[in-house]
PDB file of C-alpha atoms in Angstrom:
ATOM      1  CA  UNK Y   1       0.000   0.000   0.000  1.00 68.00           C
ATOM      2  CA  UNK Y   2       1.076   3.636  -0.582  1.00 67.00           C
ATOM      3  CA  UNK Y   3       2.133   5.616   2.458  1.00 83.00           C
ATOM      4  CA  UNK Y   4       3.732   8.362   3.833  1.00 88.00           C
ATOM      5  CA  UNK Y   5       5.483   8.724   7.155  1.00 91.00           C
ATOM      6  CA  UNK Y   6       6.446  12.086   8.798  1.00 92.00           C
ATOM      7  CA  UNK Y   7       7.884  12.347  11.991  1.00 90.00           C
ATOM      8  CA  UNK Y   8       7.864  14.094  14.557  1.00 92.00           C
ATOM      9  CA  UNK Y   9       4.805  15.217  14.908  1.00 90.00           C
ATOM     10  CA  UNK Y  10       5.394  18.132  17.227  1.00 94.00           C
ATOM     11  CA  UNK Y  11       9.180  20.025  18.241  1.00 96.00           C
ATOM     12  CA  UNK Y  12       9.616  23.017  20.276  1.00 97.00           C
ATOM     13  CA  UNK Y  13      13.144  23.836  19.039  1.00 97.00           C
ATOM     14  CA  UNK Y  14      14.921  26.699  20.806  1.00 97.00           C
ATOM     15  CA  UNK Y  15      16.493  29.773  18.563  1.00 97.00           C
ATOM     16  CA  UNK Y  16      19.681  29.296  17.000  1.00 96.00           C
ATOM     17  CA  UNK Y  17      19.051  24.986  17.316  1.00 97.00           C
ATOM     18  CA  UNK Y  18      19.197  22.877  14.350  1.00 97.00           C
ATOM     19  CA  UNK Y  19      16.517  21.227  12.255  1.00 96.00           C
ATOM     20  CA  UNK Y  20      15.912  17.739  11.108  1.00 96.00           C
ATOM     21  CA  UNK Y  21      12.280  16.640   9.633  1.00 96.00           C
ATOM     22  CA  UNK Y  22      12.019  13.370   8.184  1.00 95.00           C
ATOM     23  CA  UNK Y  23       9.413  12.233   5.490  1.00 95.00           C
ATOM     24  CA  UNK Y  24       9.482   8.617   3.727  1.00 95.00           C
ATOM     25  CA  UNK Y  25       7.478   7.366   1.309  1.00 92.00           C
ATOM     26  CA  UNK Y  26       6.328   3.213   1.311  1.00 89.00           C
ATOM     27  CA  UNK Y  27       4.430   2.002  -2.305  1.00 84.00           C
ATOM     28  CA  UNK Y  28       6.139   3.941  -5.092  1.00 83.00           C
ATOM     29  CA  UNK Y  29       9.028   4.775  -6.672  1.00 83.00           C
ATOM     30  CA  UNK Y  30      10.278   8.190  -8.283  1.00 82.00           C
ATOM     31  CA  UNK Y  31       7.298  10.412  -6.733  1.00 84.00           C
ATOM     32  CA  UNK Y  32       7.334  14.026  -6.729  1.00 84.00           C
ATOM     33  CA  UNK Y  33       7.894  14.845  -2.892  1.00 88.00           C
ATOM     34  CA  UNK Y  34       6.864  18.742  -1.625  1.00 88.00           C
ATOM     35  CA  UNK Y  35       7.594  20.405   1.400  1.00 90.00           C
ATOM     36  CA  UNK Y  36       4.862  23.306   3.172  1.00 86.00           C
ATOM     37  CA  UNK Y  37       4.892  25.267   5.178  1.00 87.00           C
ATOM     38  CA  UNK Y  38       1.838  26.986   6.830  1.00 81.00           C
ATOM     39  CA  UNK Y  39       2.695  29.831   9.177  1.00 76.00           C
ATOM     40  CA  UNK Y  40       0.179  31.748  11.143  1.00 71.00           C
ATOM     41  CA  UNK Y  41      -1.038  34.398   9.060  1.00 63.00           C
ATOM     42  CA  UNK Y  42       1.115  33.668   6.126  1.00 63.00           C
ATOM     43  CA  UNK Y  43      -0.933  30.861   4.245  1.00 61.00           C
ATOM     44  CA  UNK Y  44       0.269  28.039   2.735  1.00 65.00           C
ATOM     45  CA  UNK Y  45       4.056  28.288   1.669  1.00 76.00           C
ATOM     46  CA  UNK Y  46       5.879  25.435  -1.261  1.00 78.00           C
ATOM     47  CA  UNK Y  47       8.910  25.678   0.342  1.00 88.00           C
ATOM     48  CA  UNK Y  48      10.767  22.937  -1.689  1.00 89.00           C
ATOM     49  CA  UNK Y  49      10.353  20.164  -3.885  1.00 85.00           C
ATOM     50  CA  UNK Y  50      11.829  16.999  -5.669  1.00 88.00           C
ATOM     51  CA  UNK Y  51      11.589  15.066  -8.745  1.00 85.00           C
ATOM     52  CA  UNK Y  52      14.166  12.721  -8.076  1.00 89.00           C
ATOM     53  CA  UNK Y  53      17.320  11.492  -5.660  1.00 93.00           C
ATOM     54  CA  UNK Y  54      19.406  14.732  -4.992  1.00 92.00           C
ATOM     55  CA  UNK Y  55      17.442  17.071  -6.954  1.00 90.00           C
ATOM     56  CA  UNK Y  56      15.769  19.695  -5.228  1.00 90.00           C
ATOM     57  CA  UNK Y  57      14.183  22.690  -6.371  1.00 85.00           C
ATOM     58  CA  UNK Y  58      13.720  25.784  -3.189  1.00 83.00           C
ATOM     59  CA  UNK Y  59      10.723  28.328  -3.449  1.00 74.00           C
ATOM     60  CA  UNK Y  60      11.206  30.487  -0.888  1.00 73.00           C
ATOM     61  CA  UNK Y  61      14.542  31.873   0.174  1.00 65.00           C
ATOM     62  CA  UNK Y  62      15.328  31.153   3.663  1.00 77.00           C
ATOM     63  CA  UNK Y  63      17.516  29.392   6.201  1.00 89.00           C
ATOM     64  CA  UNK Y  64      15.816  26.460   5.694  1.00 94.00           C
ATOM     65  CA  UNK Y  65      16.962  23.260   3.148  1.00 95.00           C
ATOM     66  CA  UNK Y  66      16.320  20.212   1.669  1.00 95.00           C
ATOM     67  CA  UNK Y  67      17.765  16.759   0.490  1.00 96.00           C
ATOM     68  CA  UNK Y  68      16.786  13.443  -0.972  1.00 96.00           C
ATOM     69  CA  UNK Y  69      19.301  11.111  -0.319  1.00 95.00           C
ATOM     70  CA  UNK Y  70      17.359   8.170  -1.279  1.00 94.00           C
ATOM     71  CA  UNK Y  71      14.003   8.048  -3.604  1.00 93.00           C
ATOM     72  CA  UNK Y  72      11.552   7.722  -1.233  1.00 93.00           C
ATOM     73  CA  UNK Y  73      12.980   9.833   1.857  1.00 95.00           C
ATOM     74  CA  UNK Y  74      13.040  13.894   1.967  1.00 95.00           C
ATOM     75  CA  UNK Y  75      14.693  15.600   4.944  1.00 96.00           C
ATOM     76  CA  UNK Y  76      13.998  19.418   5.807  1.00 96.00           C
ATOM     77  CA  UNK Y  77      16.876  20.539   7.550  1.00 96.00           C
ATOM     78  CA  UNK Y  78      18.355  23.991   9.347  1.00 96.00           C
ATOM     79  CA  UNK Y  79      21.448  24.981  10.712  1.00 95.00           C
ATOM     80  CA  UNK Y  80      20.083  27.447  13.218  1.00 96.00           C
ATOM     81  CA  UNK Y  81      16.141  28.058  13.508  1.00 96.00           C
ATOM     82  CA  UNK Y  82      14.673  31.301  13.338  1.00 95.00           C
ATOM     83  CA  UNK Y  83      11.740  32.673  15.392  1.00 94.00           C
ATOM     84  CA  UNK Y  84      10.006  33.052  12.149  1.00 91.00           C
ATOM     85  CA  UNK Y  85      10.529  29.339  11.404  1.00 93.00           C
ATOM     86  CA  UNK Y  86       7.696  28.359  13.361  1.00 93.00           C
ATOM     87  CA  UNK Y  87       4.677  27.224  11.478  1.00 91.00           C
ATOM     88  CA  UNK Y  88       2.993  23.650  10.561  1.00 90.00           C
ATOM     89  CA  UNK Y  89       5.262  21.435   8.094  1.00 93.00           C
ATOM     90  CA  UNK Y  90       3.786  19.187   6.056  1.00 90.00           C
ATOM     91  CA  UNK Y  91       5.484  16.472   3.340  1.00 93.00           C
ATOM     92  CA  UNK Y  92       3.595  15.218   0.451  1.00 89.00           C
ATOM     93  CA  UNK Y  93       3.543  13.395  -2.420  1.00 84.00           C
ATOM     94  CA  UNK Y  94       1.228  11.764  -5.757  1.00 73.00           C
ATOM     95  CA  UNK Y  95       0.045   8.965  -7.833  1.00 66.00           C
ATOM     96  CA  UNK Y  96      -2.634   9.396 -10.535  1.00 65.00           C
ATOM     97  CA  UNK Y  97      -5.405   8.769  -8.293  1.00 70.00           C
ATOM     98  CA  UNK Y  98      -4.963  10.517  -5.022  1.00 73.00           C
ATOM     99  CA  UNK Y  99      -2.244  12.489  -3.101  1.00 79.00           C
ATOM    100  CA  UNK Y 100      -0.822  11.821  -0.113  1.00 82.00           C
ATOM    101  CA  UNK Y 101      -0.222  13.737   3.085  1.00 86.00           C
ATOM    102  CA  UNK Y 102       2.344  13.084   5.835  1.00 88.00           C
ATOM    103  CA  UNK Y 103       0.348  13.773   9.528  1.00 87.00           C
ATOM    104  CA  UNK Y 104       2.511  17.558   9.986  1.00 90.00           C
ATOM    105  CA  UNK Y 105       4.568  18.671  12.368  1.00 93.00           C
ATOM    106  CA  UNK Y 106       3.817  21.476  14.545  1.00 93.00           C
ATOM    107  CA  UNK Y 107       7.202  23.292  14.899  1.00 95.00           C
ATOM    108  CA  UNK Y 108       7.642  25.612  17.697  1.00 96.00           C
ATOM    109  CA  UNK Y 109      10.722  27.950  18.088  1.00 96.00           C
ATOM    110  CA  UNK Y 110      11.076  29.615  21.424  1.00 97.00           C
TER     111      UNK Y 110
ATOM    112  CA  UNK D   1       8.944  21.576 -12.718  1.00 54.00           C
ATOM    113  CA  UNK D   2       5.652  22.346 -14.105  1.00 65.00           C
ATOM    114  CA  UNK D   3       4.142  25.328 -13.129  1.00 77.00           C
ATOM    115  CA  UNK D   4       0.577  25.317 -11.060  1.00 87.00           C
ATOM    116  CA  UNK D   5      -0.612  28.305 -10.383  1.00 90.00           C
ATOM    117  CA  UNK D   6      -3.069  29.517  -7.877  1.00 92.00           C
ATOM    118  CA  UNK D   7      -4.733  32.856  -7.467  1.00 94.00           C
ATOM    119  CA  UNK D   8      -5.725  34.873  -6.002  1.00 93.00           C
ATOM    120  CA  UNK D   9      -2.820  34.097  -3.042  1.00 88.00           C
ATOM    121  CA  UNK D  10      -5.070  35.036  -0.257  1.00 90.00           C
ATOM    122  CA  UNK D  11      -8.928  36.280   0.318  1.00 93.00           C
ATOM    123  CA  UNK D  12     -10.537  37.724   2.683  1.00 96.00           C
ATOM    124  CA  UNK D  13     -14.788  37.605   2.391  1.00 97.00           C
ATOM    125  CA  UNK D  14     -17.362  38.473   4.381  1.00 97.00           C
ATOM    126  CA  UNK D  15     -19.973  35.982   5.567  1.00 97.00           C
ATOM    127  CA  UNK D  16     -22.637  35.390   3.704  1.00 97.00           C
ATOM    128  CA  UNK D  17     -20.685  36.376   0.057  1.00 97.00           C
ATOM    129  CA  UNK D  18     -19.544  33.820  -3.049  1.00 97.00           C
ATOM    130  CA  UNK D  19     -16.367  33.529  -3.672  1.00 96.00           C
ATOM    131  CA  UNK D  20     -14.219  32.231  -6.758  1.00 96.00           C
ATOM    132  CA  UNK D  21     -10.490  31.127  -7.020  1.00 94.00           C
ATOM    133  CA  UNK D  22      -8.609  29.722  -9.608  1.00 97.00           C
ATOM    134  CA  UNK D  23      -5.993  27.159 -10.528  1.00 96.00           C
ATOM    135  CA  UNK D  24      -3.752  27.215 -13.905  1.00 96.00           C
ATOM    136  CA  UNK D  25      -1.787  24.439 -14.864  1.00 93.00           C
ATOM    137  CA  UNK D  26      -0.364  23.127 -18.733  1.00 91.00           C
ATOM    138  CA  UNK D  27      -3.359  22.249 -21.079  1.00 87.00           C
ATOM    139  CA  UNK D  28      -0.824  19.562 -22.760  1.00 86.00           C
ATOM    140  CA  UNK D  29      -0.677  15.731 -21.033  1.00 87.00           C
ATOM    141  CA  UNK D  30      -3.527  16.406 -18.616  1.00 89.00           C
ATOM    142  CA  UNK D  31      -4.649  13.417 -16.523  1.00 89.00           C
ATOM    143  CA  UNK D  32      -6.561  15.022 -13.602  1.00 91.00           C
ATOM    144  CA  UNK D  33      -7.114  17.408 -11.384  1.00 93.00           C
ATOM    145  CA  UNK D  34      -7.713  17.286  -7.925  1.00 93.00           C
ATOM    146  CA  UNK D  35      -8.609  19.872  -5.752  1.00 95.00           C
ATOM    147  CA  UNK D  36      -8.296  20.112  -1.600  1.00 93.00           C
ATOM    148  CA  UNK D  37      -8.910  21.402   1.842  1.00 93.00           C
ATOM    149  CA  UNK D  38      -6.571  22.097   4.306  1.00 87.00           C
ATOM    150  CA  UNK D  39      -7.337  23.680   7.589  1.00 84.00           C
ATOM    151  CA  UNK D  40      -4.721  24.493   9.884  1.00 75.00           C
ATOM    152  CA  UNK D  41      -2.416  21.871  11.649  1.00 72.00           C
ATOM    153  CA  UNK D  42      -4.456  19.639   9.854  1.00 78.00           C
ATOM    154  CA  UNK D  43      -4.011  17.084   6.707  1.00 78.00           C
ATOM    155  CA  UNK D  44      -5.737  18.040   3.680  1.00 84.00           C
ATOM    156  CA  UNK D  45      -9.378  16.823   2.995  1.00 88.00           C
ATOM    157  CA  UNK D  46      -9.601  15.883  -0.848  1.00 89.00           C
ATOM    158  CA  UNK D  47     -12.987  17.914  -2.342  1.00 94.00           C
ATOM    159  CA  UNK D  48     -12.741  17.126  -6.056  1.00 94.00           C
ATOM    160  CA  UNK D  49     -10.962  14.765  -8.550  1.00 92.00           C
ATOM    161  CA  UNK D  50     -11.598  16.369 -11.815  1.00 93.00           C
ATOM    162  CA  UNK D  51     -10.967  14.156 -15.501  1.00 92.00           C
ATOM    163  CA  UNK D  52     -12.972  15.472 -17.960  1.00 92.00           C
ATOM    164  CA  UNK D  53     -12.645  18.581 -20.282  1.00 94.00           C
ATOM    165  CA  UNK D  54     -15.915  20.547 -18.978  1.00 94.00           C
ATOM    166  CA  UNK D  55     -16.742  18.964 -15.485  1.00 93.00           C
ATOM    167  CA  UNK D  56     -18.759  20.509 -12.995  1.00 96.00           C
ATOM    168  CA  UNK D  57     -18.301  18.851  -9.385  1.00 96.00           C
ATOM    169  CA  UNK D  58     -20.619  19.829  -6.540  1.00 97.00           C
ATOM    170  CA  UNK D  59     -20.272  19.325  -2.482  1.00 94.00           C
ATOM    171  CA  UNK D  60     -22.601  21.524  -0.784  1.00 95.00           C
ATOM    172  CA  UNK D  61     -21.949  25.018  -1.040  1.00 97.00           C
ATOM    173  CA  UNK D  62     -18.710  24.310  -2.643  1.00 97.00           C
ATOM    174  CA  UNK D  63     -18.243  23.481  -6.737  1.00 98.00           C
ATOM    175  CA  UNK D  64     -15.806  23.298  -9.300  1.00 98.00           C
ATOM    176  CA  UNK D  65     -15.348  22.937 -13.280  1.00 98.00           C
ATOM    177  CA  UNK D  66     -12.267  22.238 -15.597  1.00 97.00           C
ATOM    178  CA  UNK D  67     -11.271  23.314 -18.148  1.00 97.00           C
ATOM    179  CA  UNK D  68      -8.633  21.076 -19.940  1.00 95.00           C
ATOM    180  CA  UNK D  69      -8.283  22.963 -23.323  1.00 94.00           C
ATOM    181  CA  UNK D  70      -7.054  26.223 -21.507  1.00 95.00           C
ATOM    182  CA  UNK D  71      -5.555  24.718 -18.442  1.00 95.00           C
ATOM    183  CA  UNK D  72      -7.944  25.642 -15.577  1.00 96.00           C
ATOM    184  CA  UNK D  73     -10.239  25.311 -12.729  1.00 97.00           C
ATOM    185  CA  UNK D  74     -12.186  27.506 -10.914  1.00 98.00           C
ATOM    186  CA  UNK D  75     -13.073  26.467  -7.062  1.00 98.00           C
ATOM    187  CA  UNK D  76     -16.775  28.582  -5.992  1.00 98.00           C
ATOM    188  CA  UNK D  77     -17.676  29.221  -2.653  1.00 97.00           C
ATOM    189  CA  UNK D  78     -21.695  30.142  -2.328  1.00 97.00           C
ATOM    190  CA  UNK D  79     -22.466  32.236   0.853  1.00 97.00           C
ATOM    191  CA  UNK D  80     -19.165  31.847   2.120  1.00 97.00           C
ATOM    192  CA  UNK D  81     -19.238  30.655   6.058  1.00 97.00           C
ATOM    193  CA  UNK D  82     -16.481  30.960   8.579  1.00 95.00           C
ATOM    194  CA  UNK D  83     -16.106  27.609   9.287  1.00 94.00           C
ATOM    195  CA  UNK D  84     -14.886  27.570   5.064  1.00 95.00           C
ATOM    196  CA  UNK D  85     -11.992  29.727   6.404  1.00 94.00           C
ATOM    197  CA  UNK D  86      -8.793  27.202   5.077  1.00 92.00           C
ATOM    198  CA  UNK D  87      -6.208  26.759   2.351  1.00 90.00           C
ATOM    199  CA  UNK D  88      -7.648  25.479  -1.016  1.00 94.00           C
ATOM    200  CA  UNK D  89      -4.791  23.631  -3.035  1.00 91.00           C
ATOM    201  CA  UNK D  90      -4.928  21.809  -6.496  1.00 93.00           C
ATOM    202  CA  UNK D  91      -2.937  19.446  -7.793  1.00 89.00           C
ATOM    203  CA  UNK D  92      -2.476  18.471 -11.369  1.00 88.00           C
ATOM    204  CA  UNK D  93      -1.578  15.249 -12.470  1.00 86.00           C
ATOM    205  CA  UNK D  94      -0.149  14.405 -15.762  1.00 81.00           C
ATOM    206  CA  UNK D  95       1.356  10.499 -15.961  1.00 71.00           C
ATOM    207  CA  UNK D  96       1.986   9.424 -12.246  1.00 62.00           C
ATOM    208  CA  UNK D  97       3.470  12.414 -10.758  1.00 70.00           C
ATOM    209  CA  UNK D  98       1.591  15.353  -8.753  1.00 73.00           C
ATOM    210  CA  UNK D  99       2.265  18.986  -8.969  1.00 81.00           C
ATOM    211  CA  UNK D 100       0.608  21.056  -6.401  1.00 81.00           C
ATOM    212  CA  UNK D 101      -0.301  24.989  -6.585  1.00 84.00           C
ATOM    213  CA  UNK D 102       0.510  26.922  -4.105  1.00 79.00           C
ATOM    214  CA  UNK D 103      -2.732  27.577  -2.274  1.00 87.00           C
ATOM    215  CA  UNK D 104      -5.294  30.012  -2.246  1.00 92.00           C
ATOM    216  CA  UNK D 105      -6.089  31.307   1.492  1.00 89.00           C
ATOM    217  CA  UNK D 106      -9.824  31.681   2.038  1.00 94.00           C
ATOM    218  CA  UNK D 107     -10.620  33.866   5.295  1.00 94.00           C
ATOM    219  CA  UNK D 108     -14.440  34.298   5.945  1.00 96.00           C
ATOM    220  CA  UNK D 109     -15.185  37.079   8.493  1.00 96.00           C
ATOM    221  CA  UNK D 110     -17.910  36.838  10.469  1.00 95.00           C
TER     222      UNK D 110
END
């Protein structure tokens, strides 16, 4: 069956702390994979995406980044979190039929 | 990547008034298009998968048509409520991958 994992599913991360969100994929190969952010008051944000092992593509400019070291895993990663980085993350990915959304994580930088 | 556009980026209604928003994406390869839900700190609730050149998709208050030949969809909101306050994303499908927009965000004020 088709799945995606995303983990954790809440941080409180203090300022200046790094970043590690995981998101893997079970029942596919080669998907798309997307990473969102929604922020209070700031909507929905693509923040980056990936067609394919070590390709990733960044939306927004920030001190936030990416990588795919194997096809079915995406990793959101910072060297030192922001105030601003708080917000809901969420990893997701496609077939024909139906997409498919990793639970979030609630990210909270004090 | 291909490009999936949303717009307007954000709204902001009053209760009671019908809203519209709209999603571009290629007119070439088209498969499907799906569109979704997503309230905040929550996963996305799927509202529409869209196929056919001309469909018109109905849940409640809430409809949608396609438009294949031009590349796009229009979401409509009738007598908007604030419990309809949420991100709106679509995703196109061409093959086996998902692209998603970006999001339109739908505030409803009381």
């Amino acid at each position: 069956s088709q799945t995606i994992h995303q983990w954790p599913a809440t941080l409180v991360q203090p300022v200046g702390s790094p970043l590690s969100l995981e998101c893997t994929v079970e029942g596919t190969s080669n998907p798309n994979l997307y990473w969102y952010r929604q922020a209070a008051g700031r909507g929905l944000q693509l923040l980056f995406y990936s067609v394919g092992i070590g390709q990733i593509s960044s939306e927004v400019p920030q001190n936030l980044s990416a990588s795919r070291p194997q096809d079915r895993q995406f990793i959101l990663s910072s060297k030192k979190l922001l105030l601003s980085d708080s917000g809901f993350y969420l990893c997701a990915w496609g077939n024909s039929f139906e997409a498919f959304f990793g639970q979030g994580t609630r990210l909270t930088v004090v | 990547i291909l490009n999936v556009e949303q717009s307007p980026q954000s709204l902001h209604v009053q209760e009671g008034d019908s809203t519209n928003f709209t999603c571009s994406f290629p007119s070439s390869n088209f498969y499907a298009l799906h569109w979704y839900r997503w309230e905040t700190a929550k996963s996305p609730e799927a509202l529409f998968v869209m196929t056919l050149n001309g469909d018109e998709k109905k849940k409640g208050r809430i409809s949608a048509t396609l438009n294949t030949k031009e590349g796009y969809s229009y979401l409509y909101i009738k007598g908007s409520q604030p419990e309809d306050s949420a991100t709106y994303l679509c995703a196109f499908i061409t093959g086996n991958q998902f692209y998603f927009g970006t999001g339109t965000s739908l505030t409803v004020i009381p």
